[in-house]
Amino acid sequence: MSAAFRPLAVGALVPALAAAQAPSPLPPPPLLTLPGLADLLAEARRANPDLLRVRALLEAERAKAGPAGALPDPDLSVGVLRAPAMDVMLASPSGHIDVSGLSAMLPARTEYSLMASQGLPWPGKRAAREALARTGALRVEADLSAADLQVEGEVMETVLDHLALEAQRALLVEQDQQWAVAEELAKTCCELGRGSAADLLQALQERARLRQRLLALEVRSMDLVESLARLLGREPGSLPGLKGRLLDLPLPATPTAEALLADLRAHSPLARVAEADQAAAAQALHLAGLERRPDLRLSAGVMKEAGMPAGWRAEVGFSLPIFQGRKQSQVVAQRRAEQTGAEAARRSLDLLLAQRSRERARAWDLAHRTARLVSLELLPQGKATVEAQLSRYESGKAEFPVVLESLRALLRDQESHLAAVVQLHRLALQQRRADLTPPPPLELSLSMAPMGTPAVPAAASSSPAPAGSVAAPMAAPSPMKM
C-alpha cells in the first residue's frame, strides 16, 4: 500500500486525545468551593437526560468496531442433482460409433453435494474498517465530553445567577434601610418646617420602587430554580444545600492570554472533535486505497452418489476491480478532499482559540480593574457622600433631591461592583466549559444587564445557551456601560 494512503493512524491520535485530559494550567473557578455545589454537579451527571442520551450513543458507537473488522459470514449450500436414465453407445477404437458395437442403458441416479464458501478481504481491509469504526467512537467521546462540560456549565451558571440575585436583593434591602432613614428625616424636617411634603413623597416613591424590584427578583429566583431542576432531571424545588454569598468568594485570578490559550487547547471539546475528524478522514482515505485491491473467495465441497465413492471440489475466486476509474478512484478523491477539509477546520479552530483567548484576557482584566476601582474608590466616596448629604439636609444646608441623587449614585456604584464581580466569575465559568462564544460585555448596572451568556453559534458549538441565563429585573434609569 502506498504511503499516500497512510497519513494518520488511530494509534497516533490516542496521545493527542489523552493530552486533552491533562491537568488544567488554570486554577478551578472559586465557585466550585461553594458548599453543596459538588453534590448538585454529581446529581446532574447521574440524571441529566442529555448526558444519558450521549452515553447511550457512545455505547452504540463502540459496539460498531467489532462487526466492522469481522470476516464476512461464510456460505453453506446443500445440492441435489437428479440425472435421468439414458442410452449409451460405445465408440469404436477409431473414434466412430459402431452401431454393431456394445450399447447400454444408464439408470437414473441422484447425487448429493455439500458446499461451503468463505470471502476473504484483501489483507489490511478488516483492520482499516475496524480502525475507521473506532474513530467514530472517538468522535462520540468528544461529544460526551462537550455535553458533560455543557451540563456542568449550565448548572454553575444557574447557581451564579442565583447568587447574583441574592446579592442584588441584599443591596436593595440595604438601600431600603437607607431610604427609611431618609424618609424619617424628611418627615421630621417637614414637621419642623424645614422641609416640604414633596420631599417625603419622593422618599416614599423610592421605597416603593425598591419593593417593586425586590418582587421582580423573587420571581426571577423562582425561574432559576425551575431551570436548575430541569438540569438535575427532577421536579422543581428549592436549591438544597447551597450556602454562601457571592461577595464572600475569592475573585478568580486574572490569567494571561497564553495561559487561557493553553487551557483551551488542552480541554476544548471542539479541539477533540477536530482531532477525531482528522483521524476519521485519514482512516477513510487509507481504507479507500485498500478498496482498490480485489477480495478473494474460497469454496470447497463434497459430492456423493449412491453406490459410488465420494468426490470433492475446491475453487478459488477473486473480484475484478476493472471499473476503478468510476468507483474506487472517485472514492479515494472524495476521501482526500474530506481530509483536506478536516485539516482546514482544525486550522480555523486554532485561529478561533487564539482570538477568544486574547478577547477573554482583555475582558478579564477590564472586570478585575473595574471591581478594584469601584470597591477602593467609588464605594467609600459614595457612602461618605450619602452621610454628608443627610447631615447637610438635616441642618437645612442641602435640598432633598441632592440626598436622593447621592443615594441613587451609591446604589449604582454598588451594582457596578457586583456586576464586575459577576463578570469575573462568569468568565471563569466560560473558560471552565471551554466555551468559544465571545466574552459577555461588562454591564455596570445589574438593573438593566442580562444575567446570562449569549447563545453558542452553530459554527462553534451545537449546545444550547445556559438554562440559567435570565434577564435581570428592570429598575434604575440611565445605566452606565463599559
Tab-separated table of C-alpha atoms in Angstrom:
chain	number	residue	atom	x	y	z
A	1	MET	CA	0.000	0.000	0.000
A	2	SER	CA	1.287	3.437	-0.930
A	3	ALA	CA	2.318	5.772	1.875
A	4	ALA	CA	-0.110	8.330	0.421
A	5	PHE	CA	-2.948	6.316	1.929
A	6	ARG	CA	-1.408	6.140	5.418
A	7	PRO	CA	-1.371	9.792	6.545
A	8	LEU	CA	-2.532	9.106	10.086
A	9	ALA	CA	-3.454	6.041	12.107
A	10	VAL	CA	-5.774	5.936	15.080
A	11	GLY	CA	-2.861	4.989	17.294
A	12	ALA	CA	-1.231	8.308	16.510
A	13	LEU	CA	-4.343	10.089	17.730
A	14	VAL	CA	-4.531	8.443	21.144
A	15	PRO	CA	-1.705	10.519	22.700
A	16	ALA	CA	-3.292	13.708	21.353
A	17	LEU	CA	-6.669	12.887	22.877
A	18	ALA	CA	-5.048	11.765	26.126
A	19	ALA	CA	-3.346	15.151	26.325
A	20	ALA	CA	-6.805	16.734	26.263
A	21	GLN	CA	-7.372	15.249	29.719
A	22	ALA	CA	-4.176	16.698	31.196
A	23	PRO	CA	-4.434	18.923	34.276
A	24	SER	CA	-5.560	22.437	33.524
A	25	PRO	CA	-2.900	25.174	33.696
A	26	LEU	CA	-5.545	27.406	35.335
A	27	PRO	CA	-6.923	27.075	38.871
A	28	PRO	CA	-10.556	25.920	39.143
A	29	PRO	CA	-13.269	28.585	39.431
A	30	PRO	CA	-13.809	29.764	43.026
A	31	LEU	CA	-17.484	28.931	42.609
A	32	LEU	CA	-16.586	25.231	42.900
A	33	THR	CA	-15.715	25.805	46.573
A	34	LEU	CA	-19.324	26.731	47.301
A	35	PRO	CA	-20.775	24.218	49.813
A	36	GLY	CA	-23.331	21.931	48.191
A	37	LEU	CA	-22.374	22.671	44.587
A	38	ALA	CA	-20.361	19.460	44.176
A	39	ASP	CA	-23.438	17.402	45.123
A	40	LEU	CA	-25.553	19.241	42.546
A	41	LEU	CA	-22.981	18.608	39.830
A	42	ALA	CA	-22.782	14.910	40.727
A	43	GLU	CA	-26.575	14.629	40.607
A	44	ALA	CA	-26.685	16.376	37.234
A	45	ARG	CA	-24.109	13.959	35.802
A	46	ARG	CA	-26.148	10.996	37.046
A	47	ALA	CA	-29.620	12.048	35.965
A	48	ASN	CA	-29.369	14.673	33.221
A	49	PRO	CA	-31.277	13.307	30.178
A	50	ASP	CA	-28.862	14.858	27.662
A	51	LEU	CA	-25.872	13.125	29.242
A	52	LEU	CA	-27.729	9.822	29.412
A	53	ARG	CA	-28.533	10.111	25.707
A	54	VAL	CA	-24.914	10.761	24.691
A	55	ARG	CA	-23.677	7.898	26.893
A	56	ALA	CA	-26.083	5.542	25.113
A	57	LEU	CA	-24.822	6.780	21.742
A	58	LEU	CA	-21.252	6.126	22.861
A	59	GLU	CA	-22.081	2.545	23.808
A	60	ALA	CA	-23.706	2.022	20.416
A	61	GLU	CA	-20.728	3.529	18.590
A	62	ARG	CA	-18.217	1.403	20.476
A	63	ALA	CA	-20.178	-1.720	19.536
A	64	LYS	CA	-19.580	-0.996	15.830
A	65	ALA	CA	-15.829	-1.677	15.932
A	66	GLY	CA	-16.090	-5.463	16.317
A	67	PRO	CA	-18.515	-6.112	13.446
A	68	ALA	CA	-16.620	-3.706	11.169
A	69	GLY	CA	-13.428	-5.795	11.415
A	70	ALA	CA	-15.050	-9.226	11.296
A	71	LEU	CA	-14.891	-11.633	8.356
A	72	PRO	CA	-17.987	-11.851	6.177
A	73	ASP	CA	-20.305	-14.723	7.044
A	74	PRO	CA	-19.497	-17.981	5.210
A	75	ASP	CA	-21.964	-19.501	2.746
A	76	LEU	CA	-23.164	-23.082	3.107
A	77	SER	CA	-25.201	-24.757	0.395
A	78	VAL	CA	-26.731	-28.243	0.021
A	79	GLY	CA	-27.416	-29.504	-3.523
A	80	VAL	CA	-29.240	-32.411	-5.115
A	81	LEU	CA	-28.538	-33.480	-8.720
A	82	ARG	CA	-31.016	-35.862	-10.391
A	83	ALA	CA	-29.770	-37.386	-13.662
A	84	PRO	CA	-32.405	-39.211	-15.811
A	85	ALA	CA	-31.900	-42.654	-17.385
A	86	MET	CA	-30.295	-42.646	-20.842
A	87	ASP	CA	-28.920	-44.934	-23.579
A	88	VAL	CA	-25.176	-45.037	-24.036
A	89	MET	CA	-23.331	-46.215	-27.209
A	90	LEU	CA	-19.721	-47.284	-27.020
A	91	ALA	CA	-17.406	-45.892	-29.687
A	92	SER	CA	-15.018	-47.999	-31.762
A	93	PRO	CA	-11.250	-47.640	-31.328
A	94	SER	CA	-11.208	-45.468	-34.439
A	95	GLY	CA	-13.447	-42.936	-32.709
A	96	HIS	CA	-16.566	-43.653	-34.814
A	97	ILE	CA	-19.723	-45.006	-33.315
A	98	ASP	CA	-20.178	-48.596	-34.275
A	99	VAL	CA	-23.835	-49.415	-34.299
A	100	SER	CA	-22.910	-53.034	-34.144
A	101	GLY	CA	-20.889	-52.434	-31.018
A	102	LEU	CA	-21.948	-52.509	-27.460
A	103	SER	CA	-24.737	-50.321	-26.090
A	104	ALA	CA	-26.119	-49.921	-22.600
A	105	MET	CA	-28.832	-48.221	-20.584
A	106	LEU	CA	-27.692	-45.973	-17.672
A	107	PRO	CA	-30.266	-45.885	-14.916
A	108	ALA	CA	-31.457	-42.687	-13.286
A	109	ARG	CA	-29.215	-41.544	-10.441
A	110	THR	CA	-29.203	-38.976	-7.616
A	111	GLU	CA	-26.126	-37.072	-6.446
A	112	TYR	CA	-25.934	-35.110	-3.183
A	113	SER	CA	-23.458	-32.279	-2.561
A	114	LEU	CA	-22.418	-30.057	0.343
A	115	MET	CA	-20.535	-26.827	-0.476
A	116	ALA	CA	-19.044	-24.118	1.750
A	117	SER	CA	-17.512	-20.803	0.680
A	118	GLN	CA	-15.765	-18.010	2.573
A	119	GLY	CA	-14.981	-14.475	1.431
A	120	LEU	CA	-11.518	-13.147	2.377
A	121	PRO	CA	-10.990	-9.360	2.127
A	122	TRP	CA	-7.623	-8.141	0.918
A	123	PRO	CA	-5.077	-8.130	3.772
A	124	GLY	CA	-5.414	-4.918	5.780
A	125	LYS	CA	-9.010	-4.135	4.849
A	126	ARG	CA	-10.516	-5.586	8.021
A	127	ALA	CA	-8.087	-3.703	10.257
A	128	ALA	CA	-8.745	-0.473	8.352
A	129	ARG	CA	-12.518	-0.863	8.673
A	130	GLU	CA	-12.217	-1.524	12.390
A	131	ALA	CA	-9.933	1.490	12.843
A	132	LEU	CA	-12.414	3.700	10.975
A	133	ALA	CA	-15.208	2.473	13.243
A	134	ARG	CA	-13.100	3.290	16.297
A	135	THR	CA	-12.664	6.878	15.125
A	136	GLY	CA	-16.449	7.167	15.266
A	137	ALA	CA	-16.306	6.215	18.938
A	138	LEU	CA	-13.613	8.851	19.495
A	139	ARG	CA	-15.942	11.422	17.932
A	140	VAL	CA	-18.791	10.486	20.279
A	141	GLU	CA	-16.389	10.525	23.242
A	142	ALA	CA	-15.593	14.119	22.350
A	143	ASP	CA	-19.330	14.822	22.134
A	144	LEU	CA	-19.787	13.270	25.585
A	145	SER	CA	-17.022	15.474	26.975
A	146	ALA	CA	-18.718	18.506	25.421
A	147	ALA	CA	-22.100	17.505	26.855
A	148	ASP	CA	-20.587	16.985	30.309
A	149	LEU	CA	-18.966	20.436	30.245
A	150	GLN	CA	-22.199	21.912	28.929
A	151	VAL	CA	-24.305	20.474	31.744
A	152	GLU	CA	-21.713	21.417	34.365
A	153	GLY	CA	-21.508	24.920	32.942
A	154	GLU	CA	-25.272	25.373	32.888
A	155	VAL	CA	-25.589	24.232	36.495
A	156	MET	CA	-22.820	26.573	37.624
A	157	GLU	CA	-24.207	29.452	35.530
A	158	THR	CA	-27.615	28.956	37.136
A	159	VAL	CA	-26.078	28.907	40.605
A	160	LEU	CA	-24.059	32.021	39.768
A	161	ASP	CA	-27.193	33.840	38.599
A	162	HIS	CA	-28.942	32.770	41.787
A	163	LEU	CA	-26.112	34.100	43.942
A	164	ALA	CA	-26.083	37.331	41.929
A	165	LEU	CA	-29.814	37.772	42.540
A	166	GLU	CA	-29.319	37.151	46.245
A	167	ALA	CA	-26.506	39.713	46.334
A	168	GLN	CA	-28.609	42.240	44.464
A	169	ARG	CA	-31.516	41.593	46.808
A	170	ALA	CA	-29.191	42.301	49.748
A	171	LEU	CA	-28.154	45.594	48.127
A	172	LEU	CA	-31.773	46.620	47.647
A	173	VAL	CA	-32.622	45.717	51.252
A	174	GLU	CA	-29.679	47.798	52.436
A	175	GLN	CA	-30.777	50.648	50.189
A	176	ASP	CA	-34.299	50.375	51.547
A	177	GLN	CA	-32.960	50.791	55.069
A	178	GLN	CA	-31.101	53.922	53.992
A	179	TRP	CA	-34.234	55.260	52.344
A	180	ALA	CA	-36.126	54.533	55.568
A	181	VAL	CA	-33.649	56.809	57.363
A	182	ALA	CA	-34.089	59.460	54.658
A	183	GLU	CA	-37.872	59.116	54.867
A	184	GLU	CA	-37.863	59.552	58.619
A	185	LEU	CA	-35.547	62.549	58.262
A	186	ALA	CA	-37.788	64.103	55.600
A	187	LYS	CA	-40.812	63.568	57.815
A	188	THR	CA	-39.073	65.227	60.771
A	189	CYS	CA	-37.934	68.204	58.669
A	190	CYS	CA	-41.429	68.591	57.267
A	191	GLU	CA	-42.905	68.676	60.778
A	192	LEU	CA	-40.306	71.264	61.845
A	193	GLY	CA	-40.979	73.379	58.785
A	194	ARG	CA	-37.523	72.936	57.285
A	195	GLY	CA	-38.738	70.627	54.502
A	196	SER	CA	-41.707	70.107	52.268
A	197	ALA	CA	-44.248	67.354	51.747
A	198	ALA	CA	-42.714	66.743	48.308
A	199	ASP	CA	-39.521	65.536	49.979
A	200	LEU	CA	-41.472	62.982	51.974
A	201	LEU	CA	-43.407	61.863	48.901
A	202	GLN	CA	-40.177	61.370	46.948
A	203	ALA	CA	-38.774	59.197	49.727
A	204	LEU	CA	-41.964	57.117	49.789
A	205	GLN	CA	-41.849	56.695	45.998
A	206	GLU	CA	-38.248	55.493	46.042
A	207	ARG	CA	-39.006	52.903	48.698
A	208	ALA	CA	-41.986	51.678	46.638
A	209	ARG	CA	-39.733	51.313	43.575
A	210	LEU	CA	-37.279	49.278	45.630
A	211	ARG	CA	-40.073	46.954	46.778
A	212	GLN	CA	-41.131	46.552	43.154
A	213	ARG	CA	-37.617	45.488	42.182
A	214	LEU	CA	-37.499	43.054	45.103
A	215	LEU	CA	-40.686	41.405	43.847
A	216	ALA	CA	-39.189	41.056	40.361
A	217	LEU	CA	-36.057	39.491	41.848
A	218	GLU	CA	-38.169	36.958	43.730
A	219	VAL	CA	-39.912	35.859	40.527
A	220	ARG	CA	-36.588	35.634	38.712
A	221	SER	CA	-35.202	33.470	41.506
A	222	MET	CA	-38.083	31.016	41.063
A	223	ASP	CA	-37.299	30.829	37.331
A	224	LEU	CA	-33.712	29.891	38.162
A	225	VAL	CA	-34.905	27.136	40.484
A	226	GLU	CA	-37.020	25.744	37.626
A	227	SER	CA	-34.000	25.780	35.317
A	228	LEU	CA	-31.808	24.020	37.855
A	229	ALA	CA	-34.428	21.332	38.442
A	230	ARG	CA	-34.523	20.584	34.720
A	231	LEU	CA	-30.737	20.260	34.611
A	232	LEU	CA	-30.838	17.860	37.557
A	233	GLY	CA	-33.564	15.780	35.922
A	234	ARG	CA	-36.057	16.184	38.733
A	235	GLU	CA	-39.174	18.083	39.693
A	236	PRO	CA	-38.830	21.770	40.619
A	237	GLY	CA	-37.953	22.566	44.207
A	238	SER	CA	-35.598	24.670	46.262
A	239	LEU	CA	-31.825	24.932	45.915
A	240	PRO	CA	-30.825	22.376	48.584
A	241	GLY	CA	-27.504	22.551	50.299
A	242	LEU	CA	-26.339	25.780	48.682
A	243	LYS	CA	-24.773	28.088	51.219
A	244	GLY	CA	-22.569	31.109	50.993
A	245	ARG	CA	-22.576	34.583	49.494
A	246	LEU	CA	-21.133	35.578	46.150
A	247	LEU	CA	-19.222	38.557	47.557
A	248	ASP	CA	-17.582	36.294	50.154
A	249	LEU	CA	-15.988	34.091	47.482
A	250	PRO	CA	-12.446	34.922	46.343
A	251	LEU	CA	-12.200	36.571	42.953
A	252	PRO	CA	-10.809	34.477	40.090
A	253	ALA	CA	-7.182	35.343	39.393
A	254	THR	CA	-6.592	37.217	36.154
A	255	PRO	CA	-4.776	34.864	33.717
A	256	THR	CA	-2.701	35.780	30.701
A	257	ALA	CA	-3.849	35.192	27.125
A	258	GLU	CA	-1.172	32.493	26.776
A	259	ALA	CA	-2.481	30.580	29.804
A	260	LEU	CA	-6.048	30.843	28.515
A	261	LEU	CA	-4.990	29.544	25.096
A	262	ALA	CA	-3.101	26.607	26.597
A	263	ASP	CA	-6.128	25.720	28.708
A	264	LEU	CA	-8.493	25.875	25.727
A	265	ARG	CA	-6.204	23.740	23.596
A	266	ALA	CA	-5.999	21.146	26.365
A	267	HIS	CA	-9.679	20.945	27.249
A	268	SER	CA	-11.792	22.285	24.379
A	269	PRO	CA	-14.233	19.568	23.244
A	270	LEU	CA	-14.183	21.129	19.787
A	271	ALA	CA	-10.433	20.520	19.638
A	272	ARG	CA	-11.037	16.863	20.463
A	273	VAL	CA	-13.772	16.717	17.824
A	274	ALA	CA	-11.374	18.194	15.274
A	275	GLU	CA	-8.750	15.582	16.210
A	276	ALA	CA	-11.309	12.790	15.815
A	277	ASP	CA	-12.470	14.177	12.458
A	278	GLN	CA	-8.884	14.290	11.214
A	279	ALA	CA	-8.335	10.690	12.284
A	280	ALA	CA	-11.586	9.571	10.645
A	281	ALA	CA	-10.670	11.322	7.391
A	282	ALA	CA	-7.203	9.732	7.378
A	283	GLN	CA	-8.552	6.254	8.066
A	284	ALA	CA	-11.263	6.657	5.434
A	285	LEU	CA	-8.607	7.626	2.886
A	286	HIS	CA	-6.489	4.631	3.874
A	287	LEU	CA	-9.460	2.290	3.505
A	288	ALA	CA	-10.455	3.813	0.152
A	289	GLY	CA	-6.996	2.985	-1.173
A	290	LEU	CA	-7.298	-0.602	0.043
A	291	GLU	CA	-10.679	-0.963	-1.662
A	292	ARG	CA	-8.794	-0.924	-4.972
A	293	ARG	CA	-7.428	-4.375	-4.120
A	294	PRO	CA	-9.508	-7.469	-5.049
A	295	ASP	CA	-11.213	-9.634	-2.459
A	296	LEU	CA	-10.792	-13.423	-2.514
A	297	ARG	CA	-13.318	-16.233	-2.197
A	298	LEU	CA	-12.563	-19.843	-1.246
A	299	SER	CA	-15.051	-22.643	-1.900
A	300	ALA	CA	-14.913	-26.355	-1.087
A	301	GLY	CA	-17.393	-29.201	-1.105
A	302	VAL	CA	-18.065	-32.937	-1.327
A	303	MET	CA	-20.378	-34.911	-3.630
A	304	LYS	CA	-21.814	-38.391	-3.056
A	305	GLU	CA	-23.835	-40.665	-5.308
A	306	ALA	CA	-25.423	-43.904	-4.145
A	307	GLY	CA	-23.141	-46.820	-4.772
A	308	MET	CA	-20.259	-44.548	-5.781
A	309	PRO	CA	-17.306	-43.208	-3.800
A	310	ALA	CA	-17.481	-39.597	-2.569
A	311	GLY	CA	-15.870	-36.839	-4.619
A	312	TRP	CA	-14.719	-33.332	-3.733
A	313	ARG	CA	-14.403	-29.925	-5.307
A	314	ALA	CA	-12.357	-26.782	-4.488
A	315	GLU	CA	-12.462	-23.314	-6.033
A	316	VAL	CA	-10.565	-20.053	-5.617
A	317	GLY	CA	-12.077	-16.810	-6.963
A	318	PHE	CA	-11.454	-13.083	-6.707
A	319	SER	CA	-13.213	-9.868	-7.644
A	320	LEU	CA	-12.061	-7.848	-10.614
A	321	PRO	CA	-11.940	-4.089	-9.855
A	322	ILE	CA	-11.980	-3.169	-13.540
A	323	PHE	CA	-14.124	-0.053	-13.008
A	324	GLN	CA	-11.744	1.792	-10.688
A	325	GLY	CA	-11.992	4.988	-12.686
A	326	ARG	CA	-15.691	5.290	-11.924
A	327	LYS	CA	-15.757	3.800	-8.429
A	328	GLN	CA	-12.683	3.265	-6.276
A	329	SER	CA	-10.615	6.150	-7.654
A	330	GLN	CA	-13.525	8.527	-7.163
A	331	VAL	CA	-13.892	7.366	-3.564
A	332	VAL	CA	-10.185	8.000	-2.990
A	333	ALA	CA	-10.535	11.523	-4.364
A	334	GLN	CA	-13.552	12.096	-2.118
A	335	ARG	CA	-11.698	10.923	0.992
A	336	ARG	CA	-8.663	13.022	0.146
A	337	ALA	CA	-10.894	16.111	-0.149
A	338	GLU	CA	-12.510	15.261	3.200
A	339	GLN	CA	-9.091	15.030	4.812
A	340	THR	CA	-8.137	18.433	3.407
A	341	GLY	CA	-11.376	19.859	4.786
A	342	ALA	CA	-10.723	18.360	8.232
A	343	GLU	CA	-7.232	19.890	8.295
A	344	ALA	CA	-8.645	23.287	7.294
A	345	ALA	CA	-11.302	23.031	10.010
A	346	ARG	CA	-8.617	22.322	12.598
A	347	ARG	CA	-6.628	25.334	11.419
A	348	SER	CA	-9.729	27.518	11.649
A	349	LEU	CA	-10.354	26.242	15.177
A	350	ASP	CA	-6.773	27.071	16.210
A	351	LEU	CA	-7.239	30.649	14.997
A	352	LEU	CA	-10.549	30.916	16.855
A	353	LEU	CA	-8.998	29.608	20.078
A	354	ALA	CA	-6.243	32.219	19.880
A	355	GLN	CA	-8.732	35.020	19.202
A	356	ARG	CA	-11.043	34.038	22.051
A	357	SER	CA	-8.096	33.761	24.439
A	358	ARG	CA	-6.999	37.319	23.721
A	359	GLU	CA	-10.560	38.652	23.952
A	360	ARG	CA	-11.175	36.841	27.217
A	361	ALA	CA	-7.898	38.070	28.708
A	362	ARG	CA	-8.867	41.682	27.940
A	363	ALA	CA	-12.386	41.202	29.333
A	364	TRP	CA	-10.932	39.553	32.447
A	365	ASP	CA	-8.518	42.418	33.031
A	366	LEU	CA	-11.266	45.001	32.498
A	367	ALA	CA	-13.604	43.345	35.000
A	368	HIS	CA	-10.831	42.963	37.581
A	369	ARG	CA	-9.702	46.581	37.302
A	370	THR	CA	-13.295	47.801	37.377
A	371	ALA	CA	-14.103	45.835	40.530
A	372	ARG	CA	-10.967	47.159	42.211
A	373	LEU	CA	-11.651	50.767	41.170
A	374	VAL	CA	-15.247	50.708	42.367
A	375	SER	CA	-14.521	48.947	45.672
A	376	LEU	CA	-11.499	51.070	46.615
A	377	GLU	CA	-12.620	54.486	45.397
A	378	LEU	CA	-16.247	54.874	44.340
A	379	LEU	CA	-17.933	52.936	47.138
A	380	PRO	CA	-16.107	54.647	50.056
A	381	GLN	CA	-16.670	58.043	48.434
A	382	GLY	CA	-20.335	57.268	47.775
A	383	LYS	CA	-21.010	56.202	51.363
A	384	ALA	CA	-19.262	59.299	52.693
A	385	THR	CA	-21.290	61.466	50.308
A	386	VAL	CA	-24.586	59.963	51.478
A	387	GLU	CA	-23.723	60.549	55.134
A	388	ALA	CA	-22.605	64.114	54.406
A	389	GLN	CA	-25.711	64.971	52.396
A	390	LEU	CA	-28.020	63.524	55.045
A	391	SER	CA	-26.283	65.661	57.665
A	392	ARG	CA	-26.482	68.772	55.476
A	393	TYR	CA	-30.162	68.158	54.754
A	394	GLU	CA	-30.882	67.691	58.457
A	395	SER	CA	-29.194	71.026	59.177
A	396	GLY	CA	-31.019	72.725	56.305
A	397	LYS	CA	-27.927	73.255	54.152
A	398	ALA	CA	-28.918	70.871	51.315
A	399	GLU	CA	-32.032	70.128	49.295
A	400	PHE	CA	-33.646	66.703	49.389
A	401	PRO	CA	-33.092	65.993	45.642
A	402	VAL	CA	-29.346	66.118	46.351
A	403	VAL	CA	-29.804	63.442	49.023
A	404	LEU	CA	-31.915	61.426	46.595
A	405	GLU	CA	-29.256	61.573	43.872
A	406	SER	CA	-26.465	60.607	46.277
A	407	LEU	CA	-28.436	57.515	47.379
A	408	ARG	CA	-29.094	56.560	43.767
A	409	ALA	CA	-25.434	57.049	42.869
A	410	LEU	CA	-24.369	54.814	45.759
A	411	LEU	CA	-26.731	52.053	44.602
A	412	ARG	CA	-25.407	52.339	41.053
A	413	ASP	CA	-21.840	52.023	42.311
A	414	GLN	CA	-22.757	49.016	44.464
A	415	GLU	CA	-24.436	47.356	41.497
A	416	SER	CA	-21.452	48.181	39.279
A	417	HIS	CA	-19.151	46.455	41.754
A	418	LEU	CA	-21.457	43.445	41.874
A	419	ALA	CA	-21.637	43.362	38.083
A	420	ALA	CA	-17.848	43.346	37.816
A	421	VAL	CA	-17.611	40.509	40.355
A	422	VAL	CA	-20.270	38.517	38.490
A	423	GLN	CA	-18.403	39.140	35.245
A	424	LEU	CA	-15.185	37.714	36.700
A	425	HIS	CA	-16.937	34.566	37.883
A	426	ARG	CA	-18.801	34.257	34.582
A	427	LEU	CA	-15.557	34.475	32.623
A	428	ALA	CA	-14.059	31.775	34.837
A	429	LEU	CA	-17.049	29.529	34.138
A	430	GLN	CA	-16.886	30.281	30.430
A	431	GLN	CA	-13.256	29.197	30.432
A	432	ARG	CA	-14.080	26.131	32.514
A	433	ARG	CA	-16.606	24.894	29.975
A	434	ALA	CA	-14.243	25.769	27.079
A	435	ASP	CA	-16.964	27.948	25.606
A	436	LEU	CA	-15.881	29.675	22.404
A	437	THR	CA	-18.534	32.389	22.359
A	438	PRO	CA	-17.249	35.953	22.761
A	439	PRO	CA	-16.966	37.135	26.374
A	440	PRO	CA	-20.153	38.844	27.536
A	441	PRO	CA	-19.991	42.649	27.720
A	442	LEU	CA	-19.439	44.190	31.127
A	443	GLU	CA	-22.702	45.835	32.169
A	444	LEU	CA	-22.117	48.226	35.039
A	445	SER	CA	-25.735	48.250	36.127
A	446	LEU	CA	-27.303	44.944	37.075
A	447	SER	CA	-30.698	46.566	36.947
A	448	MET	CA	-30.532	46.526	33.154
A	449	ALA	CA	-27.854	43.901	32.441
A	450	PRO	CA	-28.655	40.403	31.144
A	451	MET	CA	-27.709	37.767	33.694
A	452	GLY	CA	-26.587	35.148	31.217
A	453	THR	CA	-24.198	34.446	28.385
A	454	PRO	CA	-25.175	34.688	24.710
A	455	ALA	CA	-26.149	31.600	22.796
A	456	VAL	CA	-23.364	29.481	21.253
A	457	PRO	CA	-23.075	29.993	17.486
A	458	ALA	CA	-23.685	26.904	15.373
A	459	ALA	CA	-20.179	27.131	13.939
A	460	ALA	CA	-18.582	26.859	17.356
A	461	SER	CA	-20.878	24.520	19.235
A	462	SER	CA	-24.216	22.832	18.902
A	463	SER	CA	-25.030	23.188	22.607
A	464	PRO	CA	-27.921	25.440	23.680
A	465	ALA	CA	-27.460	28.541	25.752
A	466	PRO	CA	-27.301	28.026	29.523
A	467	ALA	CA	-30.700	27.483	31.052
A	468	GLY	CA	-29.751	29.785	33.882
A	469	SER	CA	-29.359	32.728	31.527
A	470	VAL	CA	-32.124	35.091	32.510
A	471	ALA	CA	-32.659	38.802	32.284
A	472	ALA	CA	-32.337	40.802	35.466
A	473	PRO	CA	-35.325	42.899	36.555
A	474	MET	CA	-35.711	46.420	35.266
A	475	ALA	CA	-35.145	49.355	37.526
A	476	ALA	CA	-32.666	52.187	37.862
A	477	PRO	CA	-32.587	54.623	34.949
A	478	SER	CA	-29.568	55.586	32.839
A	479	PRO	CA	-27.306	52.530	33.403
A	480	MET	CA	-23.604	53.128	32.873
A	481	LYS	CA	-21.974	50.664	30.490
A	482	MET	CA	-18.437	49.853	29.529
